Coordinates of N, CA and C in Angstrom, one line a residue:
X254 N -27.1 33.4 -24.1 CA -28.3 33.0 -22.9 C -29.9 33.5 -23.4
X255 N -30.5 32.5 -22.5 CA -32.0 32.0 -22.8 C -32.4 33.4 -21.9
X256 N -33.8 33.8 -22.8 CA -34.7 34.6 -22.2 C -35.2 34.1 -21.6
X257 N -35.2 34.0 -20.8 CA -36.8 33.8 -19.5 C -38.4 35.1 -19.6
X258 N -39.6 34.8 -19.9 CA -40.3 35.1 -19.7 C -40.9 35.6 -18.2
X259 N -40.8 35.7 -17.5 CA -41.3 36.1 -16.0 C -43.0 36.8 -15.9
X260 N -44.2 36.5 -14.7 CA -44.7 37.6 -14.5 C -44.9 37.3 -13.3
X261 N -44.6 38.8 -13.0 CA -44.8 39.5 -11.7 C -46.3 40.1 -11.0
X262 N -46.7 39.6 -9.7 CA -48.0 39.8 -9.7 C -48.3 40.5 -7.6
X263 N -48.5 41.3 -7.9 CA -49.0 41.5 -6.3 C -50.6 41.8 -5.6
X264 N -51.2 41.9 -4.8 CA -52.2 42.2 -4.3 C -52.0 43.0 -3.0
X265 N -51.4 43.2 -2.6 CA -51.0 43.4 -0.6 C -50.4 44.3 -1.0
X266 N -50.5 45.7 0.2 CA -49.6 46.2 0.2 C -48.6 47.7 -0.7
X267 N -47.7 47.9 -0.6 CA -47.8 49.4 -2.6 C -47.6 48.0 -3.3
X268 N -48.7 47.8 -4.2 CA -47.9 46.6 -5.4 C -47.0 47.4 -6.4
X269 N -47.0 48.7 -6.2 CA -46.1 49.4 -7.6 C -44.5 49.3 -7.8
X270 N -44.8 49.9 -6.3 CA -43.6 49.6 -5.1 C -42.9 48.3 -5.3
X271 N -43.8 47.8 -5.4 CA -43.0 45.9 -4.7 C -43.2 45.7 -5.6
X272 N -43.6 45.8 -7.1 CA -43.1 45.3 -8.5 C -41.8 45.9 -9.0
X273 N -41.6 47.1 -8.8 CA -40.8 48.1 -8.7 C -39.3 47.5 -8.2
X274 N -39.7 46.6 -6.4 CA -38.4 46.0 -6.0 C -38.0 45.0 -6.5
X275 N -39.1 44.8 -7.3 CA -39.4 43.1 -7.2 C -38.0 43.3 -8.7
X276 N -38.6 44.1 -9.9 CA -37.1 44.4 -11.2 C -36.5 44.7 -11.0
X277 N -35.9 44.9 -9.8 CA -34.9 45.7 -9.1 C -34.0 44.2 -9.3
X278 N -34.9 43.4 -8.1 CA -33.7 42.5 -7.3 C -33.6 41.6 -8.4
X279 N -34.2 41.0 -8.7 CA -34.2 40.3 -10.1 C -33.0 40.5 -10.9
X280 N -32.8 41.8 -11.5 CA -32.5 42.3 -12.6 C -30.9 41.9 -11.9
X281 N -30.7 41.8 -10.8 CA -29.7 41.6 -10.4 C -29.0 40.7 -9.7
X282 N -29.9 40.0 -9.2 CA -30.1 38.0 -9.0 C -30.1 37.6 -10.2
X283 N -30.3 37.6 -11.4 CA -30.8 36.5 -12.4 C -30.0 37.1 -13.7
X284 N -30.5 38.2 -14.0 CA -30.1 38.5 -15.5 C -30.6 40.3 -15.7
X285 N -29.9 40.8 -16.8 CA -30.3 42.1 -17.3 C -32.1 41.6 -17.7
X286 N -32.9 42.9 -17.3 CA -34.2 42.6 -18.0 C -35.1 43.0 -19.0
X287 N -34.6 42.4 -20.2 CA -34.5 43.1 -21.5 C -35.7 44.4 -21.6
X288 N -37.0 43.4 -21.7 CA -38.5 43.0 -21.6 C -39.5 44.1 -20.4
X289 N -40.0 44.8 -20.5 CA -41.0 44.7 -19.0 C -42.7 45.3 -20.2
X290 N -43.3 45.3 -19.8 CA -44.7 45.3 -20.1 C -45.0 46.4 -18.6
X291 N -46.7 47.0 -19.2 CA -46.8 48.2 -18.7 C -47.5 47.0 -17.5
X292 N -48.1 47.9 -16.0 CA -47.9 48.0 -15.4 C -49.9 47.3 -15.6
X293 N -50.7 46.3 -15.4 CA -52.0 45.8 -15.6 C -53.1 45.0 -13.7
X294 N -53.7 46.0 -13.8 CA -54.4 45.4 -12.6 C -55.9 44.7 -13.5
X295 N -55.8 43.5 -12.3 CA -56.4 42.0 -12.9 C -57.0 41.7 -11.1
X296 N -58.0 41.4 -12.1 CA -59.2 40.5 -10.9 C -58.7 39.7 -10.3
X297 N -58.7 39.4 -9.3 CA -57.9 37.7 -9.0 C -58.4 36.7 -8.8
X298 N -57.7 35.7 -9.6 CA -58.2 34.6 -10.6 C -58.2 33.3 -9.6
X299 N -58.8 32.8 -9.3 CA -59.3 31.2 -8.6 C -60.0 31.4 -7.4
X300 N -59.2 32.0 -6.1 CA -59.6 32.7 -5.3 C -60.5 33.9 -5.3
X301 N -61.2 34.6 -5.4 CA -61.5 35.4 -6.3 C -62.2 36.8 -5.3
X302 N -62.4 36.4 -4.3 CA -63.5 37.2 -2.9 C -61.4 37.4 -1.9
X303 N -60.9 38.8 -3.1 CA -60.0 39.6 -2.7 C -59.2 40.2 -3.4
X304 N -58.8 41.5 -3.1 CA -58.1 42.6 -4.0 C -57.4 42.8 -4.8
X305 N -58.0 43.1 -6.5 CA -57.3 43.0 -7.3 C -55.7 42.9 -7.3
X306 N -54.8 42.6 -7.8 CA -53.7 42.1 -8.5 C -53.3 43.5 -9.7
X307 N -52.2 44.4 -8.9 CA -50.7 44.3 -10.3 C -50.2 43.3 -10.8
X308 N -50.3 42.9 -11.9 CA -49.0 42.4 -12.8 C -48.0 42.8 -14.1
X309 N -47.0 42.1 -14.2 CA -46.3 42.9 -15.1 C -45.2 41.3 -15.9
X310 N -45.3 41.2 -17.2 CA -44.4 40.8 -17.6 C -43.2 41.4 -17.6
X311 N -42.1 40.3 -17.2 CA -40.8 41.2 -18.1 C -39.5 39.8 -18.9
X312 N -38.6 40.1 -19.5 CA -37.9 38.9 -20.2 C -36.5 39.5 -19.6
X313 N -36.2 38.7 -19.0 CA -34.6 38.4 -18.6 C -33.7 38.1 -19.6
X314 N -32.9 38.2 -19.3 CA -31.8 37.2 -20.2 C -31.1 37.2 -18.9
X315 N -31.0 35.7 -18.7 CA -30.5 35.1 -17.6 C -29.5 34.0 -18.0
X316 N -28.5 33.6 -17.6 CA -27.1 32.0 -17.8 C -28.1 31.2 -16.3
X317 N -28.8 31.4 -15.8 CA -29.3 30.3 -14.7 C -29.8 29.6 -15.7
X318 N -30.0 28.2 -14.9 CA -31.0 26.9 -15.2 C -32.6 27.1 -14.7
X319 N -33.1 26.4 -15.6 CA -35.0 26.9 -14.6 C -35.0 26.6 -13.9
X320 N -34.5 25.7 -13.3 CA -34.0 25.6 -11.2 C -33.7 26.5 -10.9
X321 N -32.0 27.4 -10.9 CA -31.8 27.7 -10.0 C -33.4 29.0 -10.7
X322 N -33.1 29.2 -11.6 CA -34.0 30.9 -11.7 C -35.1 30.6 -11.0
X323 N -36.3 29.5 -10.7 CA -36.9 29.1 -9.8 C -36.5 29.8 -8.8
X324 N -35.0 28.9 -8.1 CA -34.3 30.0 -6.4 C -34.7 31.0 -6.1
X325 N -34.3 31.8 -7.4 CA -34.0 33.2 -7.3 C -36.1 34.2 -6.9
X326 N -36.5 33.2 -8.2 CA -38.7 34.0 -8.7 C -38.2 33.5 -6.4
X327 N -38.4 32.6 -6.1 CA -39.0 32.2 -4.5 C -38.4 33.6 -3.7
X328 N -36.6 33.3 -3.6 CA -36.3 33.7 -2.7 C -36.8 35.7 -3.0
X329 N -37.2 36.1 -4.4 CA -37.4 37.3 -5.0 C -38.6 38.0 -3.8
X330 N -40.1 36.5 -4.2 CA -41.0 36.6 -3.7 C -41.3 36.9 -2.1
X331 N -40.4 35.7 -1.1 CA -39.8 36.3 0.0 C -39.1 37.3 1.0
X332 N -38.0 38.3 -0.2 CA -37.3 39.9 -0.5 C -39.3 40.7 -0.1
X333 N -39.8 39.7 -0.7 CA -41.1 41.1 -0.9 C -41.9 40.7 0.4
X334 N -41.5 39.4 1.2 CA -42.5 39.5 2.4 C -43.7 38.2 1.4
X335 N -43.9 37.3 0.5 CA -44.6 36.9 0.6 C -45.0 35.9 1.8
X336 N -46.1 34.8 2.2 CA -46.2 34.2 3.4 C -47.1 33.5 2.5
X337 N -47.0 32.1 2.0 CA -48.2 31.4 1.4 C -49.3 30.5 2.4
X338 N -50.0 30.6 2.2 CA -51.8 30.0 4.2 C -52.3 29.5 2.6
X339 N -53.2 30.1 1.3 CA -53.6 29.2 1.3 C -53.7 29.6 -0.2
X340 N -53.5 28.6 -1.3 CA -53.3 28.5 -2.8 C -54.0 29.3 -3.2
X341 N -53.8 30.8 -4.2 CA -54.2 31.4 -5.2 C -54.8 32.7 -3.9
X342 N -54.1 32.5 -2.6 CA -54.9 33.9 -1.7 C -53.7 34.8 -2.1
X343 N -54.4 35.8 -1.5 CA -53.5 38.1 -1.7 C -52.2 37.3 -0.9
X344 N -51.4 38.0 -1.5 CA -49.7 37.7 -1.1 C -49.2 39.4 -1.8
X345 N -48.2 39.4 -1.3 CA -47.2 41.1 -1.5 C -47.1 40.7 -3.1
X346 N -46.1 39.1 -3.5 CA -45.5 39.6 -4.6 C -45.8 37.2 -4.9
X347 N -46.0 36.9 -6.3 CA -46.1 36.0 -6.4 C -44.9 36.6 -8.4
X348 N -43.7 35.3 -8.3 CA -43.0 35.5 -8.7 C -43.4 34.0 -10.3
X349 N -43.7 34.2 -11.3 CA -44.0 32.8 -11.7 C -43.2 32.8 -13.6
X350 N -42.5 31.9 -13.9 CA -42.0 31.4 -14.5 C -42.6 31.1 -16.1
X351 N -42.7 32.0 -16.9 CA -44.0 31.4 -18.0 C -43.1 30.8 -19.0
X352 N -42.4 30.9 -19.6 CA -41.6 30.3 -20.6 C -40.2 30.3 -20.3
X353 N -39.4 29.5 -20.7 CA -38.0 29.9 -20.7 C -37.1 29.0 -22.0
X354 N -37.1 30.4 -23.1 CA -36.3 30.0 -24.5 C -37.8 29.3 -24.8
X355 N -37.4 27.7 -25.5 CA -38.2 27.1 -26.1 C -38.4 25.4 -24.9
X356 N -38.1 25.7 -24.1 CA -37.1 24.7 -23.4 C -38.8 24.3 -22.9
X357 N -38.7 22.3 -22.3 CA -40.2 21.8 -21.8 C -39.3 21.6 -20.6
X358 N -39.9 21.8 -19.5 CA -39.8 21.4 -17.9 C -40.4 21.1 -17.5
X359 N -40.2 20.0 -16.6 CA -41.7 18.8 -16.5 C -40.9 18.6 -15.1
X360 N -41.0 18.8 -13.9 CA -40.5 18.6 -12.5 C -41.5 18.8 -11.5
X361 N -41.3 18.0 -10.1 CA -42.5 18.1 -9.3 C -42.8 19.8 -9.0
X362 N -41.3 20.4 -9.5 CA -42.1 21.6 -8.6 C -42.2 22.9 -9.6
X363 N -41.9 22.1 -10.7 CA -41.7 23.5 -11.8 C -42.3 22.5 -13.0
X364 N -42.9 23.5 -13.6 CA -43.4 23.0 -15.4 C -43.2 24.7 -15.7
X365 N -42.3 24.6 -17.0 CA -42.3 25.4 -18.0 C -42.5 24.9 -19.3
X366 N -43.3 25.1 -20.6 CA -44.3 26.3 -20.0 C -45.5 25.8 -18.6
X367 N -45.8 27.7 -18.5 CA -46.8 27.7 -17.3 C -47.8 26.5 -17.6
X368 N -47.7 25.7 -17.1 CA -48.8 25.2 -18.2 C -50.9 25.6 -17.6
X369 N -50.8 26.9 -17.0 CA -51.8 27.2 -16.6 C -52.0 28.6 -17.8
X370 N -51.0 28.9 -18.5 CA -50.7 30.4 -19.4 C -51.5 30.5 -19.6
X371 N -52.5 29.2 -21.0 CA -53.5 29.8 -21.7 C -54.9 30.2 -21.7
X372 N -54.9 29.8 -19.7 CA -56.4 30.0 -19.5 C -56.6 31.3 -18.6
X373 N -55.0 31.8 -18.6 CA -54.9 33.3 -17.4 C -54.8 34.4 -18.2
X374 N -55.9 34.8 -19.2 CA -55.5 36.3 -19.7 C -54.8 37.4 -18.8
X375 N -55.0 37.8 -17.4 CA -54.5 38.3 -16.5 C -52.6 38.2 -16.4
X376 N -52.1 37.4 -16.9 CA -51.1 36.2 -17.6 C -50.3 37.2 -19.1
X377 N -51.6 36.4 -20.3 CA -50.6 36.6 -21.6 C -51.3 38.1 -22.0
X378 N -51.8 39.1 -21.5 CA -52.1 40.2 -22.1 C -51.0 40.9 -22.3
X379 N -50.0 41.3 -21.0 CA -48.5 42.0 -20.8 C -48.3 40.7 -21.0
X380 N -48.1 39.8 -21.3 CA -46.9 39.3 -22.0 C -47.0 38.8 -23.4
X381 N -48.2 39.1 -23.8 CA -47.9 39.7 -25.2 C -47.7 41.7 -25.9
X382 N -48.2 41.5 -24.7 CA -47.4 43.0 -25.0 C -45.5 43.0 -25.1
X383 N -46.0 42.9 -24.8 CA -43.8 42.3 -24.7 C -43.2 41.1 -26.2
X384 N -44.0 40.4 -26.1 CA -43.7 38.8 -26.8 C -45.2 38.7 -27.5
X385 N -45.5 39.5 -28.4 CA -46.7 38.7 -28.6 C -46.2 37.6 -29.5
X386 N -45.3 37.3 -30.3 CA -45.1 36.7 -32.0 C -44.1 35.1 -31.1
X387 N -43.8 35.2 -29.6 CA -42.9 34.6 -29.4 C -43.4 33.2 -29.4
X388 N -43.2 31.9 -29.4 CA -43.7 30.4 -29.6 C -43.9 29.5 -28.6
X389 N -45.1 29.1 -28.5 CA -45.4 28.4 -27.6 C -44.9 26.9 -27.6
X390 N -43.6 26.7 -27.2 CA -43.1 25.6 -27.6 C -44.1 24.6 -27.4
X391 N -45.2 23.7 -27.0 CA -45.9 22.6 -27.1 C -47.1 23.1 -27.1
X392 N -48.3 24.3 -27.6 CA -48.8 24.2 -28.0 C -48.9 25.2 -29.2
X393 N -47.5 25.1 -30.4 CA -47.5 25.6 -31.3 C -48.1 26.4 -31.6
X394 N -47.8 27.7 -31.2 CA -49.1 29.1 -31.6 C -48.2 30.2 -31.1
X395 N -48.9 31.3 -31.1 CA -47.8 32.8 -30.6 C -48.5 32.8 -29.3
X396 N -47.9 33.3 -28.3 CA -48.6 34.0 -26.9 C -50.0 34.9 -28.5
X397 N -49.9 35.5 -28.5 CA -50.7 36.8 -29.4 C -52.0 35.7 -30.3
X398 N -51.3 34.8 -30.3 CA -53.2 33.5 -30.8 C -53.7 32.8 -29.6
X399 N -53.0 32.1 -28.0 CA -53.2 32.2 -26.4 C -54.2 33.0 -26.3
X400 N -54.0 34.3 -26.9 CA -54.4 35.8 -25.8 C -56.5 36.1 -26.7
X401 N -55.7 35.8 -27.9 CA -56.5 35.5 -28.4 C -57.8 34.7 -28.2
X402 N -57.4 33.1 -27.9 CA -58.0 32.4 -27.7 C -58.7 32.1 -26.3
X403 N -58.5 32.9 -24.9 CA -58.5 32.6 -23.6 C -59.8 32.8 -23.8
X404 N -59.8 31.4 -23.1 CA -61.7 31.0 -22.3 C -61.6 32.4 -20.6
X405 N -60.3 32.4 -20.3 CA -60.5 33.4 -19.3 C -61.5 35.0 -20.0
X406 N -62.7 34.9 -19.2 CA -62.7 36.4 -19.3 C -62.8 37.7 -17.7
X407 N -62.3 37.3 -16.9 CA -61.8 38.2 -15.9 C -61.5 39.8 -16.5
X408 N -61.5 41.2 -15.6 CA -61.2 42.3 -16.3 C -59.8 42.0 -16.0
X409 N -59.6 43.0 -17.3 CA -57.3 42.7 -16.8 C -57.2 44.8 -17.8
X410 N -56.8 45.7 -16.5 CA -56.8 46.9 -17.2 C -55.7 46.8 -17.7
X411 N -55.3 48.0 -18.6 CA -53.2 48.5 -18.4 C -53.4 49.1 -17.4
X412 N -52.8 49.9 -17.1 CA -53.1 50.8 -16.0 C -52.0 52.4 -16.7

């Protein structure tokens, strides 16, 4: 079964509890969590005038297709009370698919690898903790190399 790499993020409510409940829900709904990074407090990216995020990377073993996994990720966000009002705005939970094995997916609602992964330190730092040697299928380098070259200078602190 493929291994998918997800990024969880929350900047509203009890962030740590929301991430814990999301990990549990994803494990039950999509497949077992193989690895989980620590929690990282990160500055908001995109729309910076909002509370800081807690982020965590997960690897899960799933039998779902990438599009089915996306539906589970969206259901997980909804379960946590996510309301989509402003792009990159504050939210109870965000679940992004960063990588799905070595697959490349280019659909209107789903791009894998995540197209903004190389420019987001808040995603690369926790991902590197659990998958530093994983190969990015389109950029032909490792997650560790992407993190080392990341232009994003926003603070990312492991909790």
